[in-house]
Coordinates of C-alpha atoms in Angstrom, one line a residue:
M100 CA 0.0 0.0 0.0
K101 CA 2.8 2.4 1.0
M102 CA 4.8 1.4 -2.1
K103 CA 2.0 2.3 -4.4
F104 CA 1.6 5.7 -2.7
F105 CA 5.4 6.4 -3.2
Q106 CA 5.3 5.4 -6.9
T107 CA 2.3 7.7 -7.5
I108 CA 4.1 10.7 -6.1
C109 CA 7.2 10.0 -8.3
R110 CA 5.1 9.9 -11.4
Q111 CA 3.5 13.2 -10.5
L112 CA 6.9 14.9 -10.0
R113 CA 8.2 13.6 -13.3
S114 CA 5.2 15.0 -15.1
S115 CA 5.5 18.4 -13.5
K116 CA 6.8 21.2 -15.8
G117 CA 10.5 22.2 -15.6
F118 CA 11.6 19.5 -13.2
S119 CA 13.9 16.7 -14.1
V120 CA 15.9 14.3 -12.1
E121 CA 19.3 13.3 -13.4
S122 CA 22.1 11.3 -12.0
A123 CA 24.6 13.6 -10.4
S124 CA 28.0 13.8 -11.9
P125 CA 31.0 13.2 -9.6
V126 CA 32.3 16.3 -7.9
A127 CA 36.1 16.9 -8.0
F128 CA 37.6 19.0 -5.2
S129 CA 40.8 20.9 -5.9
T130 CA 43.2 21.7 -3.1
S131 CA 45.9 23.3 -5.3
S132 CA 45.1 26.8 -4.2
Y133 CA 45.1 25.8 -0.6
S134 CA 48.4 23.9 -0.8
C135 CA 50.0 26.9 -2.4
G136 CA 48.9 29.3 0.3
R137 CA 50.0 27.1 3.2
K138 CA 53.4 25.5 3.8
K139 CA 53.4 21.8 3.8
K140 CA 54.2 20.3 7.2
V141 CA 57.5 18.4 7.2
N142 CA 57.6 15.1 9.0
P143 CA 60.7 15.2 11.2
Y144 CA 61.1 11.4 11.1
E145 CA 61.7 11.6 7.3
E146 CA 65.2 13.1 8.0
V147 CA 66.2 10.4 10.5
D148 CA 68.6 7.7 9.4
Q149 CA 66.1 4.9 9.4
E150 CA 68.8 2.2 9.4
K151 CA 70.6 3.7 12.3
Y152 CA 67.4 4.3 14.2
S153 CA 66.1 0.7 13.6
N154 CA 69.5 -0.6 14.9
L155 CA 69.2 1.5 18.0
V156 CA 65.7 0.3 18.7
Q157 CA 66.8 -3.2 18.2
S158 CA 69.7 -2.7 20.5
V159 CA 67.6 -1.1 23.2
L160 CA 64.9 -3.7 23.1
S161 CA 67.5 -6.5 23.1
S162 CA 69.2 -5.1 26.2
R163 CA 66.0 -4.9 28.3
G164 CA 66.5 -6.6 31.5
L165 CA 70.3 -6.7 31.0
V166 CA 72.8 -5.0 33.3
H167 CA 74.5 -2.0 31.6
T168 CA 78.3 -1.9 31.5
P169 CA 80.5 1.1 30.6
E170 CA 81.4 -0.6 27.4
S171 CA 77.8 -1.2 26.4
L172 CA 76.9 2.4 27.2
V173 CA 79.8 3.7 25.1
E174 CA 78.6 1.5 22.2
E175 CA 75.0 2.9 22.5
D176 CA 76.3 6.5 22.7
A177 CA 78.4 5.9 19.6
L178 CA 75.3 4.4 17.8
L179 CA 73.2 7.4 18.8
Y180 CA 75.6 10.3 18.6
G181 CA 78.3 9.0 16.3
P182 CA 82.0 8.3 17.2
V183 CA 83.8 10.4 19.7
I184 CA 86.1 13.1 18.3
R185 CA 89.0 13.2 20.8
H186 CA 90.1 16.6 22.0
K187 CA 93.5 17.7 20.9
P188 CA 95.3 19.7 23.7
P189 CA 96.9 22.9 22.5
K190 CA 100.6 23.1 22.1
Q191 CA 102.7 24.3 24.9
D192 CA 103.5 27.9 25.0
E193 CA 107.2 27.2 24.9
D194 CA 106.8 25.7 21.4
T195 CA 105.5 29.1 20.1
R196 CA 107.3 31.6 22.3
M197 CA 110.5 33.3 21.1
P198 CA 113.2 34.9 23.3
R199 CA 112.8 38.6 23.8
N200 CA 116.6 39.2 23.3
W201 CA 117.9 36.9 20.6
F202 CA 121.6 36.0 20.5
P203 CA 123.0 33.6 17.9
I204 CA 124.4 30.2 18.9
F205 CA 127.0 30.4 16.1
N206 CA 129.7 33.1 15.9
P207 CA 129.6 34.8 12.5
E208 CA 133.2 35.9 12.9
R209 CA 134.3 32.2 13.0
N210 CA 134.1 29.9 10.1
D211 CA 134.7 26.2 9.4
K212 CA 138.3 26.9 8.6
S213 CA 139.0 27.4 12.2
N214 CA 138.2 23.8 12.8
A215 CA 141.1 22.7 10.6
S216 CA 143.6 23.2 13.4
D217 CA 143.8 20.1 15.5
P218 CA 145.8 20.8 18.7
S219 CA 148.0 18.0 20.0
V220 CA 147.0 18.8 23.6
P221 CA 143.3 19.3 24.4
L222 CA 142.3 22.4 26.3
K223 CA 141.6 21.9 30.0
I224 CA 140.6 25.3 31.4
P225 CA 139.8 25.2 35.1
L226 CA 136.4 26.5 36.2
Q227 CA 136.5 29.6 38.3
R228 CA 133.8 29.8 40.9
N229 CA 132.2 33.2 41.0
L230 CA 128.8 34.9 41.2
I231 CA 128.0 34.1 37.5
P232 CA 125.3 31.4 37.3
S233 CA 126.2 28.0 35.9
V234 CA 124.2 26.2 33.2
T235 CA 123.2 23.6 35.7
R236 CA 121.9 26.1 38.2
V237 CA 119.8 27.9 35.5
L238 CA 118.2 24.7 34.4
Q239 CA 117.5 23.6 38.0
Q240 CA 115.9 26.9 38.9
T241 CA 113.6 27.0 35.8
M242 CA 112.5 23.4 35.5
T243 CA 108.8 22.7 34.8
K244 CA 106.4 21.3 37.3
Q245 CA 106.6 17.9 35.7
Q246 CA 110.4 18.0 35.9
A247 CA 110.3 19.2 39.5
F248 CA 107.9 16.2 40.3
W249 CA 110.4 13.7 38.9
L250 CA 113.3 15.3 40.6
E251 CA 111.5 15.2 44.0
R252 CA 110.6 11.6 43.3
W253 CA 114.3 10.8 42.7
K254 CA 115.3 12.7 45.8
Q255 CA 112.9 10.7 48.0
R256 CA 114.2 7.5 46.5
M257 CA 117.7 8.5 47.2
I258 CA 116.8 9.4 50.8
L259 CA 115.2 6.0 51.3
E260 CA 118.4 4.4 50.0
L261 CA 121.0 6.6 51.7
G262 CA 119.2 8.2 54.6
E263 CA 119.0 11.9 55.3
D264 CA 122.7 12.2 56.2
G265 CA 123.8 10.2 53.2
F266 CA 121.8 12.3 50.8
K267 CA 123.2 15.5 52.2
E268 CA 126.7 14.1 51.8
Y269 CA 125.8 13.0 48.3
T270 CA 124.7 16.5 47.3
S271 CA 127.5 18.4 49.1
S272 CA 130.5 16.8 47.5
F273 CA 130.9 14.4 50.4
H274 CA 131.9 16.3 53.5
V275 CA 132.9 14.3 56.6
C276 CA 130.1 12.0 57.7
D277 CA 129.9 10.1 61.0
H278 CA 128.2 7.1 59.4
A279 CA 130.9 5.2 57.5
Y280 CA 128.4 2.7 55.9
V281 CA 126.1 5.5 54.6
K282 CA 129.2 7.4 53.4
N283 CA 130.4 4.4 51.4
I284 CA 127.1 3.9 49.7
A285 CA 126.8 7.6 48.8
R286 CA 130.4 7.7 47.6
D287 CA 129.9 4.6 45.4
I288 CA 126.9 6.2 43.7
F289 CA 128.7 9.5 43.1
L290 CA 132.0 7.9 42.0
Q291 CA 130.3 5.9 39.3
G292 CA 130.0 9.0 37.1
K293 CA 133.2 10.5 38.4
R294 CA 135.3 7.4 37.5
F295 CA 133.6 7.1 34.2
H296 CA 134.6 10.6 33.2
E297 CA 138.2 10.0 34.5
A298 CA 138.4 6.9 32.4
L299 CA 137.3 8.8 29.3
E300 CA 139.8 11.5 30.0
I301 CA 142.5 8.9 30.0
I302 CA 141.3 7.3 26.8
L303 CA 140.9 10.6 24.9
S304 CA 144.1 12.3 26.1
P305 CA 146.9 11.2 23.8
Q306 CA 149.7 12.2 26.2
E307 CA 148.4 10.2 29.1
T308 CA 150.4 7.2 30.3
L309 CA 148.5 4.3 31.8
K310 CA 149.0 3.4 35.5
E311 CA 147.8 0.5 37.5
R312 CA 144.9 2.6 38.9
D313 CA 144.0 3.7 35.4
E314 CA 143.8 0.1 34.2
N315 CA 141.2 -0.6 36.9
L316 CA 139.2 2.4 35.7
L317 CA 139.1 1.2 32.2
K318 CA 137.6 -2.2 33.2
S319 CA 134.2 -0.6 34.2
G320 CA 131.0 -1.5 32.5
Y321 CA 130.4 2.1 31.5
V322 CA 133.7 2.2 29.5
E323 CA 132.7 -1.1 27.8
S324 CA 129.3 0.4 27.0
V325 CA 130.8 3.3 24.9
Q326 CA 133.4 1.3 23.0
H327 CA 131.5 1.4 19.8
I328 CA 131.0 5.2 20.2
L329 CA 134.7 5.9 20.8
K330 CA 135.6 4.3 17.5
D331 CA 134.0 7.3 15.8
V332 CA 135.5 9.9 18.1
S333 CA 138.7 11.7 17.0
G334 CA 140.4 15.1 17.0
V335 CA 139.8 16.0 20.6
R336 CA 139.9 19.8 21.3
A337 CA 138.9 20.1 24.9
L338 CA 138.4 17.8 28.0
E339 CA 136.7 18.8 31.3
S340 CA 137.1 22.4 30.3
A341 CA 135.4 25.6 31.5
V342 CA 133.4 27.9 29.3
Q343 CA 131.9 31.4 29.8
H344 CA 129.5 33.3 27.8
E345 CA 130.4 36.9 28.6
T346 CA 127.4 38.4 26.7
L347 CA 124.7 36.2 28.1
N348 CA 126.5 35.9 31.5
Y349 CA 126.7 32.2 32.4
I350 CA 129.4 29.6 32.9
G351 CA 129.8 25.8 32.6
L352 CA 132.1 22.9 32.6
L353 CA 131.8 20.8 29.4
D354 CA 132.9 17.1 29.2
C355 CA 134.5 17.0 25.7
V356 CA 134.8 18.8 22.4
A357 CA 135.8 16.4 19.6
E358 CA 134.9 15.1 16.2
Y359 CA 132.2 12.5 16.0
Q360 CA 131.9 10.9 12.5
G361 CA 133.7 13.9 11.1
K362 CA 131.5 16.6 12.8
L363 CA 133.0 18.8 15.6
C364 CA 130.7 18.3 18.6
V365 CA 130.2 19.2 22.2
I366 CA 130.0 15.7 23.7
D367 CA 128.2 15.1 27.0
W368 CA 128.8 11.7 28.6
K369 CA 125.9 10.5 30.8
T370 CA 125.3 7.4 32.9
S371 CA 121.9 5.9 33.5
E372 CA 120.3 2.9 35.2
K373 CA 117.5 2.8 32.7
P374 CA 117.7 2.7 28.9
K375 CA 117.3 6.1 27.2
P376 CA 117.0 5.2 23.5
L377 CA 115.4 8.5 22.5
L378 CA 116.6 12.1 22.8
R379 CA 113.5 13.2 24.7
N380 CA 114.4 10.6 27.4
T381 CA 117.5 12.8 28.3
F382 CA 115.2 15.6 29.6
D383 CA 117.3 18.9 29.8
N384 CA 120.6 17.4 28.6
P385 CA 120.1 18.9 25.0
L386 CA 119.7 22.4 26.6
Q387 CA 122.9 21.8 28.5
V388 CA 124.8 20.8 25.4
V389 CA 123.6 23.8 23.3
A390 CA 124.4 26.2 26.2
Y391 CA 128.0 24.9 26.2
M392 CA 128.1 25.2 22.4
G393 CA 127.0 28.8 22.4
A394 CA 129.6 29.6 25.1
V395 CA 132.4 27.9 23.3
N396 CA 131.6 29.7 20.0
H397 CA 131.8 33.1 21.7
D398 CA 134.5 32.4 24.3
T399 CA 137.8 34.1 23.4
K400 CA 139.7 31.2 25.0
Y401 CA 138.5 29.0 22.2
S402 CA 139.4 29.6 18.5
F403 CA 137.2 27.0 16.9
Q404 CA 133.4 26.9 16.1
V405 CA 131.3 23.9 17.3
Q406 CA 128.2 23.3 15.1
C407 CA 126.8 20.0 16.5
G408 CA 126.2 18.2 19.8
L409 CA 126.3 14.6 21.0
I410 CA 124.8 13.1 24.1
V411 CA 126.1 9.6 25.0
V412 CA 124.1 7.5 27.6
A413 CA 126.3 4.7 29.0
Y414 CA 125.1 1.7 31.1
K415 CA 126.7 0.0 34.0
D416 CA 126.1 -3.5 32.8
G417 CA 128.1 -2.8 29.6
S418 CA 125.2 -2.9 27.2
P419 CA 125.8 -0.6 24.1
A420 CA 125.4 3.1 24.9
H421 CA 122.8 5.2 23.1
P422 CA 124.3 8.1 21.1
H423 CA 122.0 11.1 20.4
F424 CA 123.4 13.2 17.7
M425 CA 122.2 16.8 17.3
D426 CA 122.8 18.6 14.0
E427 CA 122.9 22.3 13.4
E428 CA 119.1 22.7 12.9
L429 CA 118.2 20.7 16.0
C430 CA 120.8 22.6 18.0
S431 CA 119.3 25.9 16.9
Q432 CA 115.8 24.8 18.0
Y433 CA 117.1 23.8 21.5
W434 CA 119.2 27.0 21.6
A435 CA 115.9 29.1 21.4
K436 CA 114.6 27.0 24.4
W437 CA 117.8 27.6 26.3
L438 CA 117.5 31.4 25.8
L439 CA 113.9 31.2 27.2
R440 CA 115.1 29.4 30.3
L441 CA 117.9 31.9 30.7
E442 CA 115.5 34.8 30.5
E443 CA 113.2 33.1 33.0
Y444 CA 116.0 32.6 35.4
T445 CA 117.1 36.3 35.1
E446 CA 113.5 37.4 35.7
K447 CA 113.2 35.3 38.8
K448 CA 116.4 36.6 40.3
K449 CA 115.3 40.2 39.5
N450 CA 112.0 39.7 41.3
Q451 CA 113.7 38.1 44.3
N452 CA 116.0 41.1 44.6
I453 CA 113.0 43.5 44.5
Q454 CA 111.2 41.6 47.2
K455 CA 114.2 41.5 49.6
P456 CA 113.8 44.0 52.5
E457 CA 116.5 46.7 52.7

């Protein structure tokens, strides 16, 4: 009944004038004007390294319930933030600083021809004790904190071995000590270096005649240690000889000036209980050598010019000594450092004099 009524109404509407029912065509909506007027929102996850992120998620999920260790945390940090870029410490100021008052290590008024003369008797100028600071004193007063630490460590070790009295005797050229045992230990340690230098003086002095005591000196392990070095040493010019730099105002007592493999060198003989295969293992010894070189080249008592240095580290057990050769360029670099230490020493002494009460 209702269906018939609905059909009747539809027929009446179709028959009415100006009215038609057609199927509606699909309507298309355009969003082009909208998208141009508004910035498209960027998904932040699109910029993430999906592979790295998935590995991180997998790593975190797999580590649930496990105890973290420093190593595992470092691995997770490296996965999340990338590898660590290690900080490079800045270079020390001494590498970049230059002396305020420059003075050359080589004497322009002397040339290589002055080296041609080979005296038959090496110079042995005695050291005159005066108020002029020595090379050793300058280096001791201007050492770095690290060097001071190692020196203090050595001092404490020596005190444990020798005792307070023995160490005082060791550092004061062996004055009278009531404890004979301590005195003998300290004397033995000191005389190791002293006898070694005496033996070298005998070997390198052409006019020396061997005595029974000298033969005993030559049997030491230190002398055996330097035998391969002595084969390349010739033309000795000075032995245990004093030098003074009148312009820079310092003095010193050098071990030897001689030719090593054809190069005239200031040679510094050292003894050591530990191997020192590298030049840096010798601490301030290169500064000591160049200080003597500069003094020799400007001391009127010497007529020749030294252009190289040599540090020889000998060992008590007779194992081969380590030679550290310093050419002109390397000597010039250490000379600049020596001038800085000398300026530092002069400045310290000046400040101490100012602070002293009248």
